[in-house]
């Protein structure tokens, strides 16, 4: 039985992932931000699966203190290891918000927290030659890399910073493979799920935005149809590819900006510095 940690399990792709891996007989640690939704999910899941395979934790990723408390609990409860970390939670607000930690919200929720989780779960993943899979997006191809404005605060536009955070997901994934692939056998992947019928483009937004999102995704696939790619990346013993970016079960070419190793290294180093983390310390 594999043990898999998935973020953002109360809706959309994350919820479908939780069902997918529980259906496959795995033990799943789900992380979500809303206590009410967690209770409702627990109720639904416990009717279908044995409760010892279901673990649900609350953490709002726009609060680093929440995230750190959750990490401490998970690390303590599952110290014998983790087979996969799936960084899936993300937010796409319609206006600029700064978190209590002082970061632009998408930059924190979509990039900094997945990076922190990746660093902090290293010790558990190392024990089982685990994998880190992050939900990115082909929208990253629209993003520029500006190391002097990582949070996209100059000429702020929510879609611009959303696309950038999806680029950071990919750059960080590439950096993890470069630095730790051979050294400790860690494999990292990013997934482009395609256009998926979820509510990410409606949450916290005015009605008009919701209507535009629903129109844009009217022919999109339902979440349960896209999760097999994650299954392939968790179960395949040795996914033979030098491209760590997948869509519909196949490697997919990413942008030239993501191919640039200066960008990969700069993003990784800036991220570690912002999180005040020495990545090598986690590997000893
Ligand atoms: N849908 C698409 O077409 C599409 C395309 C490309 C990439 N993606 C990516 O797919 C991933 C999943 O998104 P989705 O489409 O499934 O949308 P979704 O249903 O809104 O899922 C996002 C998840 O993240 C959680 N989340 C949001 N803010 C959070 C916070 N502050 N703290 C903790 N969790 C938080 C949400 O919790 P709540 O349930 O409480 O809202 C939700 O469970 C995201 O990384 C997104 O960027 C989606």
GROMACS .gro file of C-alpha atoms and ligand atoms in nm:
model
  332
    1UNK     CA    1   0.000   0.000   0.000
    2UNK     CA    2   0.139   0.341  -0.098
    3UNK     CA    3   0.105   0.650   0.117
    4UNK     CA    4   0.021   0.966  -0.077
    5UNK     CA    5  -0.017   1.323   0.044
    6UNK     CA    6  -0.247   1.537  -0.172
    7UNK     CA    7  -0.325   1.907  -0.124
    8UNK     CA    8  -0.655   2.073  -0.213
    9UNK     CA    9  -0.873   1.764  -0.168
   10UNK     CA   10  -1.208   1.932  -0.101
   11UNK     CA   11  -1.286   2.006  -0.465
   12UNK     CA   12  -1.193   1.966  -0.829
   13UNK     CA   13  -0.886   1.768  -0.932
   14UNK     CA   14  -0.765   1.717  -0.573
   15UNK     CA   15  -1.093   1.555  -0.467
   16UNK     CA   16  -1.086   1.330  -0.775
   17UNK     CA   17  -0.725   1.237  -0.691
   18UNK     CA   18  -0.822   1.142  -0.336
   19UNK     CA   19  -1.096   0.909  -0.467
   20UNK     CA   20  -0.865   0.768  -0.738
   21UNK     CA   21  -0.591   0.664  -0.496
   22UNK     CA   22  -0.834   0.536  -0.232
   23UNK     CA   23  -1.003   0.330  -0.508
   24UNK     CA   24  -0.657   0.187  -0.582
   25UNK     CA   25  -0.623   0.071  -0.222
   26UNK     CA   26  -0.375   0.338  -0.109
   27UNK     CA   27  -0.350   0.534   0.212
   28UNK     CA   28  -0.419   0.903   0.146
   29UNK     CA   29  -0.330   1.209   0.352
   30UNK     CA   30  -0.551   1.491   0.228
   31UNK     CA   31  -0.491   1.855   0.310
   32UNK     CA   32  -0.760   2.123   0.277
   33UNK     CA   33  -0.831   2.473   0.402
   34UNK     CA   34  -1.193   2.456   0.518
   35UNK     CA   35  -1.298   2.261   0.828
   36UNK     CA   36  -1.664   2.227   0.722
   37UNK     CA   37  -1.568   2.089   0.383
   38UNK     CA   38  -1.323   1.852   0.553
   39UNK     CA   39  -1.600   1.716   0.778
   40UNK     CA   40  -1.833   1.667   0.484
   41UNK     CA   41  -1.559   1.494   0.281
   42UNK     CA   42  -1.473   1.269   0.577
   43UNK     CA   43  -1.838   1.166   0.601
   44UNK     CA   44  -1.859   1.080   0.230
   45UNK     CA   45  -1.527   0.895   0.220
   46UNK     CA   46  -1.589   0.692   0.535
   47UNK     CA   47  -1.903   0.540   0.377
   48UNK     CA   48  -1.689   0.398   0.095
   49UNK     CA   49  -1.338   0.332   0.231
   50UNK     CA   50  -1.180   0.200   0.553
   51UNK     CA   51  -1.111   0.494   0.780
   52UNK     CA   52  -0.753   0.382   0.856
   53UNK     CA   53  -0.660   0.473   0.495
   54UNK     CA   54  -0.806   0.825   0.520
   55UNK     CA   55  -0.627   1.109   0.695
   56UNK     CA   56  -0.745   1.468   0.665
   57UNK     CA   57  -0.558   1.777   0.784
   58UNK     CA   58  -0.655   2.142   0.778
   59UNK     CA   59  -0.420   2.419   0.665
   60UNK     CA   60  -0.491   2.748   0.494
   61UNK     CA   61  -0.194   2.800   0.263
   62UNK     CA   62  -0.228   3.176   0.286
   63UNK     CA   63  -0.113   3.137   0.648
   64UNK     CA   64   0.238   3.001   0.691
   65UNK     CA   65   0.173   2.929   1.061
   66UNK     CA   66  -0.112   2.694   0.957
   67UNK     CA   67   0.109   2.522   0.700
   68UNK     CA   68   0.397   2.478   0.943
   69UNK     CA   69   0.166   2.331   1.210
   70UNK     CA   70   0.023   2.084   0.955
   71UNK     CA   71   0.375   1.987   0.838
   72UNK     CA   72   0.481   1.919   1.197
   73UNK     CA   73   0.175   1.697   1.258
   74UNK     CA   74   0.215   1.502   0.933
   75UNK     CA   75   0.591   1.456   0.977
   76UNK     CA   76   0.532   1.323   1.326
   77UNK     CA   77   0.242   1.092   1.236
   78UNK     CA   78   0.400   0.942   0.923
   79UNK     CA   79   0.768   0.934   1.010
   80UNK     CA   80   0.813   0.595   0.840
   81UNK     CA   81   0.784   0.760   0.500
   82UNK     CA   82   0.581   0.890   0.211
   83UNK     CA   83   0.557   0.751  -0.145
   84UNK     CA   84   0.428   1.063  -0.312
   85UNK     CA   85   0.354   1.427  -0.246
   86UNK     CA   86   0.099   1.577  -0.485
   87UNK     CA   87   0.106   1.956  -0.470
   88UNK     CA   88  -0.229   2.036  -0.625
   89UNK     CA   89  -0.397   2.319  -0.429
   90UNK     CA   90  -0.399   2.658  -0.594
   91UNK     CA   91  -0.598   2.976  -0.601
   92UNK     CA   92  -0.681   3.220  -0.879
   93UNK     CA   93  -0.830   3.537  -0.723
   94UNK     CA   94  -0.951   3.837  -0.923
   95UNK     CA   95  -0.763   4.101  -0.731
   96UNK     CA   96  -0.440   4.159  -0.547
   97UNK     CA   97  -0.425   4.030  -0.191
   98UNK     CA   98  -0.125   4.016   0.038
   99UNK     CA   99  -0.111   3.739   0.296
  100UNK     CA  100  -0.040   3.789   0.665
  101UNK     CA  101   0.311   3.662   0.582
  102UNK     CA  102   0.361   3.953   0.343
  103UNK     CA  103   0.349   3.768   0.009
  104UNK     CA  104   0.114   3.807  -0.287
  105UNK     CA  105  -0.150   3.538  -0.226
  106UNK     CA  106  -0.103   3.332  -0.543
  107UNK     CA  107   0.274   3.345  -0.506
  108UNK     CA  108   0.239   3.199  -0.155
  109UNK     CA  109  -0.045   2.949  -0.208
  110UNK     CA  110   0.052   2.826  -0.555
  111UNK     CA  111   0.431   2.833  -0.531
  112UNK     CA  112   0.589   2.902  -0.191
  113UNK     CA  113   0.379   2.651   0.004
  114UNK     CA  114   0.427   2.365  -0.248
  115UNK     CA  115   0.801   2.441  -0.236
  116UNK     CA  116   0.798   2.441   0.146
  117UNK     CA  117   0.607   2.112   0.151
  118UNK     CA  118   0.855   1.963  -0.096
  119UNK     CA  119   1.151   2.064   0.122
  120UNK     CA  120   0.986   1.956   0.445
  121UNK     CA  121   0.867   1.622   0.308
  122UNK     CA  122   1.216   1.536   0.172
  123UNK     CA  123   1.305   1.327   0.479
  124UNK     CA  124   0.983   1.121   0.451
  125UNK     CA  125   1.003   1.088   0.071
  126UNK     CA  126   1.369   0.983   0.089
  127UNK     CA  127   1.271   0.679   0.297
  128UNK     CA  128   1.057   0.539   0.013
  129UNK     CA  129   1.226   0.683  -0.299
  130UNK     CA  130   0.919   0.899  -0.323
  131UNK     CA  131   0.794   1.133  -0.590
  132UNK     CA  132   0.683   1.494  -0.594
  133UNK     CA  133   0.410   1.578  -0.844
  134UNK     CA  134   0.287   1.933  -0.887
  135UNK     CA  135  -0.016   2.048  -1.081
  136UNK     CA  136   0.113   2.314  -1.317
  137UNK     CA  137  -0.053   2.437  -1.637
  138UNK     CA  138   0.028   2.502  -2.001
  139UNK     CA  139  -0.061   2.860  -1.920
  140UNK     CA  140   0.300   2.875  -1.796
  141UNK     CA  141   0.390   2.927  -2.163
  142UNK     CA  142   0.245   3.279  -2.139
  143UNK     CA  143   0.465   3.367  -1.842
  144UNK     CA  144   0.788   3.563  -1.833
  145UNK     CA  145   1.054   3.506  -1.570
  146UNK     CA  146   1.149   3.825  -1.388
  147UNK     CA  147   1.365   3.738  -1.086
  148UNK     CA  148   1.344   4.099  -0.967
  149UNK     CA  149   0.965   4.082  -0.952
  150UNK     CA  150   0.884   3.720  -0.864
  151UNK     CA  151   0.549   3.816  -0.710
  152UNK     CA  152   0.443   4.006  -1.022
  153UNK     CA  153   0.367   4.320  -0.821
  154UNK     CA  154   0.483   4.557  -1.096
  155UNK     CA  155   0.184   4.621  -1.324
  156UNK     CA  156  -0.019   4.367  -1.125
  157UNK     CA  157  -0.265   4.146  -1.306
  158UNK     CA  158  -0.403   3.831  -1.136
  159UNK     CA  159  -0.388   3.618  -1.451
  160UNK     CA  160  -0.027   3.722  -1.514
  161UNK     CA  161   0.084   3.612  -1.167
  162UNK     CA  162  -0.128   3.294  -1.189
  163UNK     CA  163   0.058   3.200  -1.510
  164UNK     CA  164   0.389   3.284  -1.343
  165UNK     CA  165   0.316   3.063  -1.045
  166UNK     CA  166   0.246   2.775  -1.285
  167UNK     CA  167   0.585   2.849  -1.449
  168UNK     CA  168   0.746   2.843  -1.103
  169UNK     CA  169   0.586   2.500  -1.040
  170UNK     CA  170   0.766   2.374  -1.348
  171UNK     CA  171   1.100   2.550  -1.280
  172UNK     CA  172   1.100   2.416  -0.924
  173UNK     CA  173   1.023   2.064  -1.049
  174UNK     CA  174   1.314   2.079  -1.293
  175UNK     CA  175   1.545   2.209  -1.020
  176UNK     CA  176   1.446   1.922  -0.786
  177UNK     CA  177   1.535   1.666  -1.053
  178UNK     CA  178   1.862   1.844  -1.139
  179UNK     CA  179   1.975   1.862  -0.780
  180UNK     CA  180   1.834   1.553  -0.616
  181UNK     CA  181   1.738   1.313  -0.894
  182UNK     CA  182   2.063   1.122  -0.904
  183UNK     CA  183   2.180   1.215  -0.557
  184UNK     CA  184   1.890   1.062  -0.364
  185UNK     CA  185   1.676   0.906  -0.636
  186UNK     CA  186   1.399   1.162  -0.592
  187UNK     CA  187   1.183   1.215  -0.901
  188UNK     CA  188   0.972   1.523  -0.951
  189UNK     CA  189   0.704   1.584  -1.214
  190UNK     CA  190   0.470   1.861  -1.315
  191UNK     CA  191   0.131   1.788  -1.470
  192UNK     CA  192  -0.072   1.997  -1.710
  193UNK     CA  193  -0.424   1.864  -1.646
  194UNK     CA  194  -0.571   2.041  -1.951
  195UNK     CA  195  -0.893   2.237  -1.932
  196UNK     CA  196  -1.088   2.082  -1.645
  197UNK     CA  197  -1.444   2.150  -1.532
  198UNK     CA  198  -1.381   2.281  -1.181
  199UNK     CA  199  -1.477   2.599  -0.996
  200UNK     CA  200  -1.129   2.750  -0.963
  201UNK     CA  201  -1.220   3.039  -1.196
  202UNK     CA  202  -1.535   3.127  -0.999
  203UNK     CA  203  -1.430   3.114  -0.636
  204UNK     CA  204  -1.438   3.448  -0.456
  205UNK     CA  205  -1.518   3.631  -0.777
  206UNK     CA  206  -1.803   3.845  -0.904
  207UNK     CA  207  -2.081   3.670  -1.098
  208UNK     CA  208  -1.955   3.791  -1.436
  209UNK     CA  209  -1.616   3.625  -1.385
  210UNK     CA  210  -1.795   3.304  -1.290
  211UNK     CA  211  -2.004   3.314  -1.606
  212UNK     CA  212  -1.692   3.371  -1.822
  213UNK     CA  213  -1.514   3.079  -1.652
  214UNK     CA  214  -1.815   2.848  -1.697
  215UNK     CA  215  -1.833   2.941  -2.064
  216UNK     CA  216  -1.457   2.889  -2.108
  217UNK     CA  217  -1.475   2.542  -1.947
  218UNK     CA  218  -1.813   2.433  -2.093
  219UNK     CA  219  -1.648   2.157  -2.296
  220UNK     CA  220  -1.376   2.078  -2.044
  221UNK     CA  221  -1.319   1.729  -1.902
  222UNK     CA  222  -1.452   1.641  -1.555
  223UNK     CA  223  -1.176   1.604  -1.292
  224UNK     CA  224  -1.202   1.223  -1.268
  225UNK     CA  225  -1.103   1.196  -1.637
  226UNK     CA  226  -0.763   1.368  -1.589
  227UNK     CA  227  -0.627   1.198  -1.278
  228UNK     CA  228  -0.487   0.887  -1.451
  229UNK     CA  229  -0.174   1.087  -1.544
  230UNK     CA  230  -0.094   1.123  -1.173
  231UNK     CA  231  -0.154   0.749  -1.131
  232UNK     CA  232   0.097   0.675  -1.405
  233UNK     CA  233   0.356   0.898  -1.237
  234UNK     CA  234   0.303   0.736  -0.898
  235UNK     CA  235   0.291   0.373  -1.016
  236UNK     CA  236   0.534   0.360  -1.311
  237UNK     CA  237   0.858   0.215  -1.167
  238UNK     CA  238   1.083   0.418  -1.391
  239UNK     CA  239   0.899   0.670  -1.608
  240UNK     CA  240   1.149   0.681  -1.894
  241UNK     CA  241   1.160   1.043  -1.985
  242UNK     CA  242   1.393   1.331  -1.947
  243UNK     CA  243   1.092   1.564  -1.970
  244UNK     CA  244   0.931   1.593  -1.626
  245UNK     CA  245   0.616   1.763  -1.760
  246UNK     CA  246   0.313   1.544  -1.839
  247UNK     CA  247  -0.026   1.582  -2.000
  248UNK     CA  248  -0.275   1.300  -2.065
  249UNK     CA  249  -0.017   1.038  -1.970
  250UNK     CA  250   0.250   1.167  -2.209
  251UNK     CA  251   0.553   1.394  -2.171
  252UNK     CA  252   0.481   1.741  -2.302
  253UNK     CA  253   0.722   2.006  -2.427
  254UNK     CA  254   0.748   2.308  -2.202
  255UNK     CA  255   0.837   2.670  -2.270
  256UNK     CA  256   1.185   2.796  -2.355
  257UNK     CA  257   1.169   3.006  -2.038
  258UNK     CA  258   1.145   2.682  -1.838
  259UNK     CA  259   1.425   2.523  -2.040
  260UNK     CA  260   1.665   2.796  -1.931
  261UNK     CA  261   1.884   2.659  -1.648
  262UNK     CA  262   1.966   3.010  -1.521
  263UNK     CA  263   1.593   3.061  -1.457
  264UNK     CA  264   1.564   2.716  -1.295
  265UNK     CA  265   1.854   2.780  -1.057
  266UNK     CA  266   1.759   3.137  -0.977
  267UNK     CA  267   1.399   3.042  -0.890
  268UNK     CA  268   1.515   2.754  -0.672
  269UNK     CA  269   1.771   2.965  -0.483
  270UNK     CA  270   1.536   3.263  -0.437
  271UNK     CA  271   1.262   3.031  -0.313
  272UNK     CA  272   1.487   2.858  -0.059
  273UNK     CA  273   1.606   3.199   0.061
  274UNK     CA  274   1.250   3.335   0.097
  275UNK     CA  275   1.156   3.027   0.295
  276UNK     CA  276   1.472   3.057   0.500
  277UNK     CA  277   1.564   2.698   0.420
  278UNK     CA  278   1.894   2.529   0.352
  279UNK     CA  279   1.779   2.245   0.121
  280UNK     CA  280   2.096   2.045   0.179
  281UNK     CA  281   2.027   2.034   0.550
  282UNK     CA  282   1.707   1.838   0.475
  283UNK     CA  283   1.907   1.576   0.288
  284UNK     CA  284   2.151   1.481   0.561
  285LIG     N1  285  -0.934   2.358  -1.387
  285LIG     C1  286  -0.847   2.377  -1.486
  285LIG     O1  287  -0.886   2.391  -1.604
  285LIG     C2  288  -0.699   2.377  -1.457
  285LIG     C3  289  -0.610   2.389  -1.566
  285LIG     C4  290  -0.473   2.388  -1.541
  285LIG     C5  291  -0.426   2.374  -1.411
  285LIG     N2  292  -0.514   2.365  -1.306
  285LIG     C6  293  -0.458   2.348  -1.170
  285LIG     O2  294  -0.523   2.237  -1.110
  285LIG     C7  295  -0.509   2.246  -0.968
  285LIG     C8  296  -0.642   2.214  -0.901
  285LIG     O3  297  -0.734   2.314  -0.937
  285LIG     P1  298  -0.886   2.280  -0.973
  285LIG     O4  299  -0.909   2.321  -1.113
  285LIG     O5  300  -0.919   2.143  -0.928
  285LIG     O6  301  -0.963   2.390  -0.885
  285LIG     P2  302  -1.033   2.381  -0.741
  285LIG     O7  303  -1.144   2.284  -0.745
  285LIG     O8  304  -1.061   2.520  -0.701
  285LIG     O9  305  -0.917   2.318  -0.653
  285LIG     C9  306  -0.820   2.398  -0.589
  285LIG    C10  307  -0.800   2.343  -0.451
  285LIG    O10  308  -0.707   2.426  -0.382
  285LIG    C11  309  -0.764   2.458  -0.256
  285LIG     N3  310  -0.716   2.587  -0.205
  285LIG    C12  311  -0.739   2.709  -0.257
  285LIG     N4  312  -0.686   2.802  -0.179
  285LIG    C13  313  -0.629   2.738  -0.074
  285LIG    C14  314  -0.561   2.782   0.042
  285LIG     N5  315  -0.544   2.911   0.071
  285LIG     N6  316  -0.517   2.688   0.130
  285LIG    C15  317  -0.535   2.556   0.104
  285LIG     N7  318  -0.600   2.509  -0.003
  285LIG    C16  319  -0.647   2.600  -0.091
  285LIG    C17  320  -0.914   2.464  -0.280
  285LIG    O11  321  -0.986   2.452  -0.159
  285LIG     P3  322  -1.146   2.480  -0.153
  285LIG    O12  323  -1.210   2.347  -0.190
  285LIG    O13  324  -1.170   2.517  -0.012
  285LIG    O14  325  -1.177   2.589  -0.251
  285LIG    C18  326  -0.931   2.344  -0.371
  285LIG    O15  327  -0.942   2.225  -0.297
  285LIG    C19  328  -0.456   2.387  -0.941
  285LIG    O16  329  -0.318   2.377  -0.916
  285LIG    C20  330  -0.481   2.460  -1.072
  285LIG    O17  331  -0.389   2.564  -1.090
  285LIG    C21  332  -0.649   2.364  -1.327
   0.00000   0.00000   0.00000
